[in-house]
Coordinates of C-alpha atoms and ligand atoms in Angstrom, one line a residue:
X1 CA 0.1 0.0 -0.1
X2 CA 1.3 3.4 -0.8
X3 CA 1.1 6.8 1.2
X4 CA -2.1 8.5 0.2
X5 CA -2.1 12.0 -0.9
X6 CA -4.9 13.1 1.8
X7 CA -7.0 11.8 4.7
X8 CA -8.9 12.8 7.6
X9 CA -6.0 11.9 10.3
X10 CA -2.4 10.6 10.0
X11 CA -1.2 8.3 12.7
X12 CA 2.3 8.1 13.3
X13 CA 3.4 4.7 14.3
X14 CA 2.0 1.3 14.3
X15 CA 2.4 0.4 17.9
X16 CA -0.3 -0.4 20.1
X17 CA -1.3 3.2 20.7
X18 CA -1.0 4.3 16.8
X19 CA -3.2 1.1 16.0
X20 CA -5.8 1.7 18.8
X21 CA -6.1 5.4 17.7
X22 CA -6.8 4.5 14.2
X23 CA -9.0 1.6 15.1
X24 CA -11.2 4.1 17.2
X25 CA -11.3 6.7 14.5
X26 CA -12.3 4.2 11.8
X27 CA -15.2 3.3 14.0
X28 CA -16.2 6.9 14.3
X29 CA -16.5 7.4 10.6
X30 CA -13.0 9.0 9.8
X31 CA -10.5 8.4 7.2
X32 CA -7.4 7.3 8.5
X33 CA -3.9 6.7 7.5
X34 CA -1.3 4.8 9.8
X35 CA 2.4 5.5 8.7
X36 CA 4.9 3.2 10.4
X37 CA 8.5 3.4 9.8
X38 CA 9.4 -0.6 10.4
X39 CA 8.6 -3.1 7.9
X40 CA 6.2 -4.7 10.8
X41 CA 3.7 -3.3 13.3
X42 CA 3.3 -3.8 16.9
X43 CA 6.4 -1.5 17.6
X44 CA 8.1 -2.8 21.2
X45 CA 5.8 -5.9 20.8
X46 CA 7.4 -8.2 18.3
X47 CA 7.0 -11.9 18.3
X48 CA 9.3 -14.4 17.0
X49 CA 9.4 -18.4 17.6
X50 CA 12.0 -20.6 19.5
X51 CA 11.9 -24.3 19.0
X52 CA 8.5 -23.6 17.0
X53 CA 6.9 -22.0 20.1
X54 CA 5.9 -18.2 19.8
X55 CA 7.8 -16.0 22.2
X56 CA 7.8 -12.1 22.9
X57 CA 11.2 -10.3 22.3
X58 CA 9.1 -7.2 23.9
X59 CA 6.1 -7.1 25.6
X60 CA 4.8 -10.1 27.1
X61 CA 2.8 -10.1 30.4
X62 CA -0.5 -8.9 31.1
X63 CA -2.2 -8.7 34.6
X64 CA -5.3 -7.5 36.6
X65 CA -6.7 -3.8 36.0
X66 CA -5.2 -3.8 32.7
X67 CA -8.6 -3.8 31.3
X68 CA -7.8 -1.5 28.0
X69 CA -5.5 -4.2 26.5
X70 CA -7.8 -7.1 28.1
X71 CA -10.6 -6.0 26.5
X72 CA -9.1 -5.3 23.0
X73 CA -7.5 -8.8 23.3
X74 CA -10.9 -10.4 24.0
X75 CA -12.5 -8.4 21.4
X76 CA -9.8 -9.6 18.8
X77 CA -10.1 -13.5 20.1
X78 CA -6.3 -13.4 21.4
X79 CA -6.5 -15.4 24.7
X80 CA -4.2 -15.5 27.7
X81 CA -2.7 -18.1 29.7
X82 CA -1.6 -17.9 33.1
X83 CA 2.3 -17.4 34.0
X84 CA 3.7 -20.7 35.4
X85 CA 4.5 -20.0 38.8
X86 CA 3.9 -23.2 40.9
X87 CA 7.0 -24.2 43.2
X88 CA 10.2 -22.5 44.5
X89 CA 11.4 -19.1 43.1
X90 CA 15.1 -18.9 43.4
X91 CA 17.5 -16.1 43.9
X92 CA 21.3 -15.8 43.2
X93 CA 22.7 -13.3 45.8
X94 CA 26.2 -12.9 46.8
X95 CA 27.2 -16.0 44.9
X96 CA 24.8 -18.1 46.8
X97 CA 21.3 -19.5 45.1
X98 CA 18.4 -19.9 47.6
X99 CA 14.8 -20.6 47.3
X100 CA 11.8 -18.5 48.3
X101 CA 8.1 -18.5 47.6
X102 CA 6.5 -14.9 47.3
X103 CA 7.8 -11.8 45.3
X104 CA 10.2 -10.7 48.2
X105 CA 13.1 -13.3 48.1
X106 CA 14.6 -14.8 51.4
X107 CA 17.1 -12.5 52.7
X108 CA 18.2 -12.2 56.2
X109 CA 15.5 -10.9 58.9
X110 CA 17.1 -7.5 58.8
X111 CA 17.6 -7.4 55.0
X112 CA 13.9 -8.2 54.7
X113 CA 12.8 -5.6 57.6
X114 CA 14.5 -3.0 55.5
X115 CA 12.9 -3.8 52.3
X116 CA 9.5 -3.7 53.8
X117 CA 10.4 -0.5 55.4
X118 CA 11.4 1.1 51.9
X119 CA 8.6 -0.2 50.3
X120 CA 6.1 1.2 52.8
X121 CA 7.6 4.6 52.6
X122 CA 7.7 4.3 48.8
X123 CA 4.1 3.6 48.8
X124 CA 3.2 6.4 51.3
X125 CA 4.9 8.9 49.0
X126 CA 3.2 7.6 46.0
X127 CA -0.3 8.5 47.6
X128 CA 0.9 12.2 47.4
X129 CA 1.5 12.2 43.7
X130 CA -0.9 13.4 41.1
X131 CA -0.2 11.1 38.2
X132 CA -2.2 13.6 35.9
X133 CA 0.0 16.3 36.7
X134 CA 2.8 15.1 38.8
X135 CA 4.5 18.5 38.4
X136 CA 1.8 19.9 40.8
X137 CA 2.3 17.2 43.6
X138 CA 3.4 18.4 47.0
X139 CA 7.2 18.4 47.0
X140 CA 7.4 17.9 43.0
X141 CA 10.5 19.7 42.7
X142 CA 12.3 18.1 45.6
X143 CA 11.2 14.7 44.3
X144 CA 12.2 15.4 40.5
X145 CA 15.6 17.1 41.5
X146 CA 16.9 13.6 42.8
X147 CA 17.0 10.2 41.4
X148 CA 15.6 6.8 42.9
X149 CA 18.9 6.0 43.9
X150 CA 19.3 9.4 45.7
X151 CA 16.0 8.8 47.5
X152 CA 16.8 5.5 48.4
X153 CA 20.2 6.8 49.9
X154 CA 18.3 9.6 51.6
X155 CA 16.2 6.9 53.4
X156 CA 19.1 4.9 54.4
X157 CA 17.9 2.1 52.3
X158 CA 20.6 -0.9 53.0
X159 CA 22.9 -2.4 50.4
X160 CA 20.7 -5.4 49.5
X161 CA 17.3 -3.1 49.4
X162 CA 19.1 -0.9 46.9
X163 CA 20.2 -3.9 44.9
X164 CA 16.8 -5.3 44.8
X165 CA 15.3 -1.9 43.6
X166 CA 18.2 -1.7 40.9
X167 CA 16.9 -4.8 39.7
X168 CA 13.2 -3.3 39.6
X169 CA 14.6 -0.4 37.9
X170 CA 16.5 -2.3 35.4
X171 CA 13.4 -4.3 34.4
X172 CA 10.7 -1.3 34.8
X173 CA 12.6 1.3 32.8
X174 CA 15.8 -0.3 31.6
X175 CA 18.0 2.1 33.3
X176 CA 19.8 2.2 36.6
X177 CA 18.3 3.7 39.8
X178 CA 20.5 6.9 39.5
X179 CA 19.2 7.6 35.8
X180 CA 15.5 7.9 36.9
X181 CA 13.7 10.7 38.6
X182 CA 12.1 9.9 41.8
X183 CA 8.9 11.8 40.7
X184 CA 9.1 9.5 37.7
X185 CA 9.4 6.6 39.6
X186 CA 6.7 7.4 42.1
X187 CA 4.2 8.6 39.5
X188 CA 5.1 5.4 37.3
X189 CA 4.4 3.0 40.1
X190 CA 1.3 4.8 40.9
X191 CA -0.1 4.8 37.6
X192 CA 0.5 1.1 38.0
X193 CA -1.6 0.5 41.0
X194 CA 1.4 0.2 43.6
X195 CA 4.7 -2.0 43.8
X196 CA 3.0 -5.1 44.3
X197 CA 0.4 -4.9 41.6
X198 CA 3.2 -3.9 39.2
X199 CA 6.0 -6.9 40.5
X200 CA 3.7 -9.6 41.3
X201 CA 2.9 -12.8 39.1
X202 CA -0.3 -13.5 40.7
X203 CA -2.6 -10.8 41.2
X204 CA 0.2 -8.6 39.3
X205 CA 1.5 -7.5 35.8
X206 CA 3.1 -10.7 35.3
X207 CA 0.0 -12.9 36.2
X208 CA -1.0 -14.0 32.4
X209 CA 0.6 -13.7 28.8
X210 CA -0.9 -14.2 25.3
X211 CA -0.6 -17.9 24.1
X212 CA 0.0 -16.6 20.7
X213 CA 2.3 -13.6 21.6
X214 CA 1.3 -9.7 22.1
X215 CA 2.1 -9.0 18.3
X216 CA -1.1 -10.9 17.3
X217 CA -3.3 -8.5 18.9
X218 CA -1.4 -5.8 16.4
X219 CA -1.6 -8.2 13.5
X220 CA -5.3 -8.4 14.1
X221 CA -5.9 -4.7 14.4
X222 CA -3.8 -4.2 11.2
X223 CA -5.9 -7.0 9.4
X224 CA -9.1 -4.9 10.5
X225 CA -7.6 -1.5 9.4
X226 CA -6.4 -3.2 5.9
X227 CA -4.6 -0.8 3.6
X228 CA -4.9 2.1 5.9
X229 CA -1.7 0.8 7.4
X230 CA 1.5 1.4 5.4
X231 CA 4.3 0.1 6.4
X232 CA 8.0 1.1 5.6
X233 CA 7.1 4.8 5.8
X234 CA 8.9 6.8 8.5
X235 CA 7.5 9.9 9.0
X236 CA 10.5 12.9 8.7
X237 CA 8.4 16.0 8.6
X238 CA 5.1 17.8 10.2
X239 CA 4.2 21.1 8.8
X240 CA 1.5 23.2 10.5
X241 CA -0.6 25.3 7.5
X242 CA -2.1 28.0 8.1
X243 CA -5.7 26.8 7.6
X244 CA -5.3 24.6 10.6
X245 CA -4.3 21.5 8.7
X246 CA -1.0 19.5 8.6
X247 CA 1.3 17.9 5.9
X248 CA 2.8 14.9 7.0
X249 CA 6.0 14.0 5.1
X250 CA 7.6 10.4 4.7
X251 CA 10.4 9.8 2.2
X252 CA 9.4 12.4 -0.2
X253 CA 5.7 11.8 -0.1
X254 CA 3.3 14.1 1.2
X255 CA -0.2 13.1 3.3
X256 CA -2.4 16.1 3.7
X257 CA -4.8 15.9 6.8
X258 CA -6.9 17.7 9.3
X259 CA -5.0 16.4 12.0
X260 CA -2.2 14.1 13.0
X261 CA -1.7 11.5 15.9
X262 CA 2.1 11.2 16.8
X263 CA 2.0 7.8 18.4
X264 CA 6.1 7.2 19.1
X265 CA 7.9 7.4 22.2
X266 CA 8.7 11.1 23.3
X267 CA 12.4 10.7 22.4
X268 CA 11.6 9.5 18.8
X269 CA 9.6 12.7 18.3
X270 CA 13.3 14.3 17.9
X271 CA 13.7 12.6 14.3
X272 CA 10.6 14.4 13.1
X273 CA 11.2 18.0 11.3
X274 CA 8.2 20.2 12.4
X275 CA 7.6 23.4 10.6
X276 CA 7.1 25.8 11.9
X277 CA 9.1 24.5 14.9
X278 CA 7.6 23.3 18.0
X279 CA 7.4 25.5 21.0
X280 CA 10.6 25.2 22.5
X281 CA 9.7 23.3 25.8
X282 CA 8.2 20.5 23.3
X283 CA 12.2 20.1 21.6
X284 CA 13.4 20.0 25.0
X285 CA 10.9 17.4 26.2
X286 CA 11.8 15.2 23.4
X287 CA 15.6 15.7 24.2
X288 CA 14.9 15.1 28.0
X289 CA 12.5 11.9 28.0
X290 CA 15.2 9.1 26.7
X291 CA 14.5 5.7 26.4
X292 CA 15.6 3.0 28.5
X293 CA 17.4 -0.4 27.2
X294 CA 16.5 -3.7 28.1
X295 CA 17.4 -7.2 26.4
X296 CA 15.8 -10.4 26.6
X297 CA 17.4 -14.1 26.0
X298 CA 15.0 -17.2 25.5
X299 CA 16.5 -20.7 25.8
X300 CA 14.3 -23.9 24.8
X301 CA 14.9 -27.3 26.2
X302 CA 13.4 -30.7 25.5
X303 CA 11.6 -30.4 29.0
X304 CA 11.0 -27.9 31.5
X305 CA 13.5 -29.7 33.9
X306 CA 13.5 -27.0 36.5
X307 CA 9.7 -28.1 37.4
X308 CA 11.0 -31.6 38.0
X309 CA 13.0 -30.1 40.5
X310 CA 10.2 -28.0 42.4
X311 CA 11.1 -24.9 40.9
X312 CA 8.7 -22.2 39.3
X313 CA 11.4 -20.8 36.6
X314 CA 11.0 -17.4 38.4
X315 CA 14.4 -16.2 39.7
X316 CA 16.5 -13.2 40.6
X317 CA 20.0 -12.7 40.3
X318 CA 22.4 -9.9 41.6
X319 CA 25.0 -11.1 39.0
X320 CA 24.5 -10.3 35.5
X321 CA 23.7 -10.4 32.5
X322 CA 20.7 -12.6 33.4
X323 CA 19.0 -10.9 36.3
X324 CA 15.2 -12.1 36.2
X325 CA 13.8 -15.0 34.8
X326 CA 10.5 -16.7 34.2
X327 CA 9.2 -19.9 32.8
X328 CA 7.4 -19.3 29.5
X329 CA 6.7 -23.2 28.1
X330 CA 3.8 -23.5 26.3
X331 CA 0.6 -24.7 28.2
X332 CA 0.4 -25.5 32.0
X333 CA 1.3 -29.2 31.2
X334 CA 3.5 -30.4 34.1
X335 CA 6.9 -31.7 32.6
X336 CA 6.0 -32.3 28.9
X337 CA 8.0 -30.4 26.5
X338 CA 9.4 -28.5 25.4
X339 CA 10.7 -26.1 28.2
X340 CA 11.2 -22.3 27.7
X341 CA 13.3 -20.0 29.7
X342 CA 13.0 -16.2 29.6
X343 CA 15.8 -14.1 31.0
X344 CA 15.9 -10.5 31.1
X345 CA 19.4 -9.5 30.4
X346 CA 21.4 -6.3 31.5
X347 CA 22.0 -4.2 28.3
X348 CA 24.8 -2.4 29.6
X349 CA 27.1 -5.5 29.3
X350 CA 25.0 -7.9 27.0
X351 CA 24.5 -5.8 24.1
X352 CA 27.7 -5.2 22.9
X353 CA 28.8 -8.7 22.9
X354 CA 29.0 -10.9 19.6
X355 CA 25.8 -13.3 19.4
X356 CA 27.9 -16.4 20.3
X357 CA 29.1 -14.7 23.6
X358 CA 25.5 -13.5 24.3
X359 CA 24.0 -16.7 23.9
X360 CA 27.1 -18.3 26.0
X361 CA 26.6 -15.7 28.8
X362 CA 22.6 -16.1 28.8
X363 CA 23.1 -20.1 29.5
X364 CA 25.6 -19.7 31.9
X365 CA 23.3 -17.4 33.7
X366 CA 20.5 -19.8 33.5
X367 CA 22.8 -22.6 34.6
X368 CA 24.0 -20.9 37.6
X369 CA 20.3 -20.5 38.7
X370 CA 18.9 -24.2 37.6
X371 CA 21.9 -26.3 36.9
X372 CA 24.0 -27.2 34.1
X373 CA 21.1 -28.9 32.4
X374 CA 20.3 -25.3 30.9
X375 CA 23.7 -25.5 29.4
X376 CA 22.4 -27.7 26.6
X377 CA 19.2 -26.1 25.0
X378 CA 17.5 -27.3 22.0
X379 CA 17.1 -23.6 20.4
X380 CA 18.2 -20.0 21.8
X381 CA 17.2 -16.7 20.8
X382 CA 17.9 -13.1 22.1
X383 CA 16.7 -9.5 21.4
X384 CA 18.6 -6.3 22.2
X385 CA 16.2 -3.4 22.0
X386 CA 18.9 -0.7 22.4
X387 CA 20.7 -1.8 19.2
X388 CA 17.5 -1.7 16.9
X389 CA 18.2 0.6 13.8
X390 CA 14.9 2.2 13.9
X391 CA 13.2 3.6 16.7
X392 CA 15.6 1.9 19.5
X393 CA 15.2 1.4 22.9
X394 CA 12.7 0.1 25.5
X395 CA 10.8 -1.1 27.4
X396 CA 10.0 2.9 28.0
X397 CA 11.1 6.4 29.1
X398 CA 13.6 6.3 31.7
X399 CA 12.8 9.9 32.8
X400 CA 15.9 11.4 34.4
X401 CA 15.8 13.9 37.4
X402 CA 14.4 17.4 36.2
X403 CA 12.5 16.6 33.2
X404 CA 8.8 16.3 34.7
X405 CA 9.2 19.3 36.4
X406 CA 10.4 21.4 33.5
X407 CA 8.9 19.8 30.5
X408 CA 6.2 17.3 31.8
X409 CA 3.1 19.7 31.3
X410 CA 3.8 19.6 27.4
X411 CA 3.6 15.8 27.1
X412 CA 0.5 15.5 25.8
X413 CA -0.7 19.0 25.2
X414 CA -1.8 19.3 21.7
X415 CA -0.1 21.9 19.1
X416 CA -2.8 23.1 16.8
X417 CA -3.6 19.8 14.7
X418 CA -0.9 17.7 16.3
X419 CA -2.0 15.2 18.9
X420 CA 0.3 13.1 21.0
X421 CA -0.3 9.2 22.0
X422 CA 2.1 6.7 23.2
X423 CA 2.2 4.6 26.2
X424 CA 4.2 7.4 27.9
X425 CA 1.5 9.8 27.9
X426 CA -0.8 7.6 29.8
X427 CA -2.0 8.1 33.2
X428 CA -2.8 4.5 33.9
X429 CA -0.4 1.7 33.2
X430 CA 1.9 4.0 31.6
X431 CA 5.0 2.2 30.2
X432 CA 2.9 -1.1 29.4
X433 CA 0.8 -2.5 26.5
X434 CA -2.5 -1.1 28.3
X435 CA -1.1 2.4 28.8
X436 CA -0.6 2.4 25.1
X437 CA -3.9 1.4 24.0
X438 CA -5.5 3.8 26.6
X439 CA -3.4 6.6 25.3
X440 CA -4.2 5.9 21.5
X441 CA -8.0 5.7 22.4
X442 CA -7.6 9.1 24.4
X443 CA -6.0 10.9 21.4
X444 CA -8.7 9.5 19.2
X445 CA -11.3 10.9 21.1
X446 CA -9.6 14.3 21.4
X447 CA -9.2 14.2 17.4
X448 CA -12.6 13.3 17.1
X449 CA -13.8 15.9 18.9
X450 CA -11.6 18.6 16.6
X451 CA -13.3 17.1 13.5
X452 CA -16.7 17.0 14.3
X453 CA -16.3 20.5 15.6
Ligands
FAD1 C1 11.8 -5.9 26.6 C2 10.7 -5.2 26.7 C3 9.6 -6.0 27.5 C4 8.4 -5.4 28.0 N1 7.5 -6.1 28.6 C5 6.0 -5.8 28.6 C6 5.3 -6.5 29.2 O1 5.4 -7.7 29.8 N2 3.8 -6.2 29.5 C7 3.4 -4.9 29.0 O2 2.5 -4.4 28.9 N3 4.4 -4.3 28.3 C8 5.8 -4.5 28.2 N4 6.6 -3.5 27.5 C9 6.3 -2.3 27.2 C10 5.3 -2.3 25.9 O3 5.9 -2.8 24.8 C11 5.3 -0.8 25.5 O4 4.6 0.0 26.6 C12 4.2 -0.7 24.5 O5 4.4 -1.6 23.1 C13 4.6 0.7 23.6 O6 3.4 1.0 22.7 P1 3.5 2.2 22.1 O7 2.5 2.3 21.0 O8 3.3 3.2 23.1 O9 4.8 2.4 21.2 P2 5.6 1.7 20.3 O10 5.2 0.1 20.6 O11 7.1 1.9 20.4 O12 5.1 2.1 19.1 C14 5.8 3.3 18.2 C15 5.8 2.8 16.7 O13 6.1 3.9 16.0 C16 7.0 3.7 14.8 N5 7.9 5.1 14.8 C17 8.4 5.6 15.6 N6 9.0 6.7 15.1 C18 8.4 6.6 13.8 C19 8.3 7.8 12.6 N7 9.3 8.8 12.8 N8 7.6 7.3 11.8 C20 6.8 6.2 11.7 N9 6.7 5.4 12.4 C21 7.6 5.6 13.6 C22 8.0 2.7 15.5 O14 8.5 1.7 14.8 C23 6.7 1.8 16.4 O15 6.3 0.6 15.8 C24 8.1 -4.2 27.0 C25 8.8 -3.4 26.3 C26 10.0 -4.2 26.1 C27 10.9 -3.7 25.0

């Protein structure tokens, strides 16, 4: 499909936000063109296969209260399966592997007490945050003036608590605690419904996953939208015209429209030339809202051998590159094969390695937790989001100190006929698929209101 010359609304980006926005606009009777820079839809949701089983290179899990993405998936016939969590969880801490059964690992009494104390203080602080306008929260400037690490130190968090929070920071934002604003951390966790809701498997954001992979949801939305979705069409220019319309440029072609929804992460707005230039805070915002970096490794085995040893496949490690693992074997059928382990890997050390070394390091990380059987996979796969050529980075923005209070109010404030979507602009489950869907639906509503006067 080629880029049309005119339409009612152009949507930039065919991730969950852009596709949800397009779908809502089509349903309310508007013409839409979705321009996607990659040669695939889904954005940070991308499903591949390992040992013939679909696995997600990006977004995988879904949980209670993520009602927008769950409703969308149900409508499109994409079913969820529970994340396997029977048996012991493991923690590799200071060179020793120990087992535990809840979200909080078995540490010493003193260490556990400190984790609970810090969680309590964090949640108490979250209560005061205004998710919709974090810059207007009590103590906003103070909280935004320090990093999560700075806050942890200010409340005398122990080294073990800080290590655990660093694991949380890596998997949540793809960044270290000293790179993330405390105001951002608190707002983000509050938008997810609290630390337990965000981090737990049962009752939390990792409770379920989509049997056929999350990208299937994007593919089914694309099927509905048909040739309104144009792949390989990176938008490089958006012109606001004196008559209130926009001209959206992609590789030499131009689409004229009544409005445009830019559904890309804030950092990637910088790759688009806006004419006339956007007001300065918008440009500064894009430069101050960097994406984190997170990588994933999958190993497939004849059998989920760890289950036979009474392990759930869930593990934490303070030694990289694999720092969190899950069992994502197909079905819930005991010890039948294949068995698949997912490991989140630390992009700082992992991404720059050649492919064979990444594989060797990931497998030895799995083996350190689950035993030498992990060194004999039948298949292996990894993906480094930070090294993607187009629109790199993920899982979400790692917003540094100062950005929210200086530029936050412009994150989703329209500029004439330019509207903003993307999970980073959501107030509920921001950073997740659910936030992406909500943001797309919100932007579609705003644009529909503009088009109908
Ligand atoms: C490793 C990893 C694990 C994750 N795990 C989970 C999870 O378990 N559960 C969960 O809910 N979420 C998870 N996420 C986060 C989730 O993937 C994102 O929140 C969600 O996919 C964001 O959707 P979006 O539409 O806002 O943005 P994106 O998915 O980034 O979509 C933006 C689209 O815009 C395109 N684009 C960018 N610039 C341009 C341009 N100039 N012109 C045209 N197109 C452009 C991009 O190619 C992309 O397709 C994870 C992400 C990663 C990377």
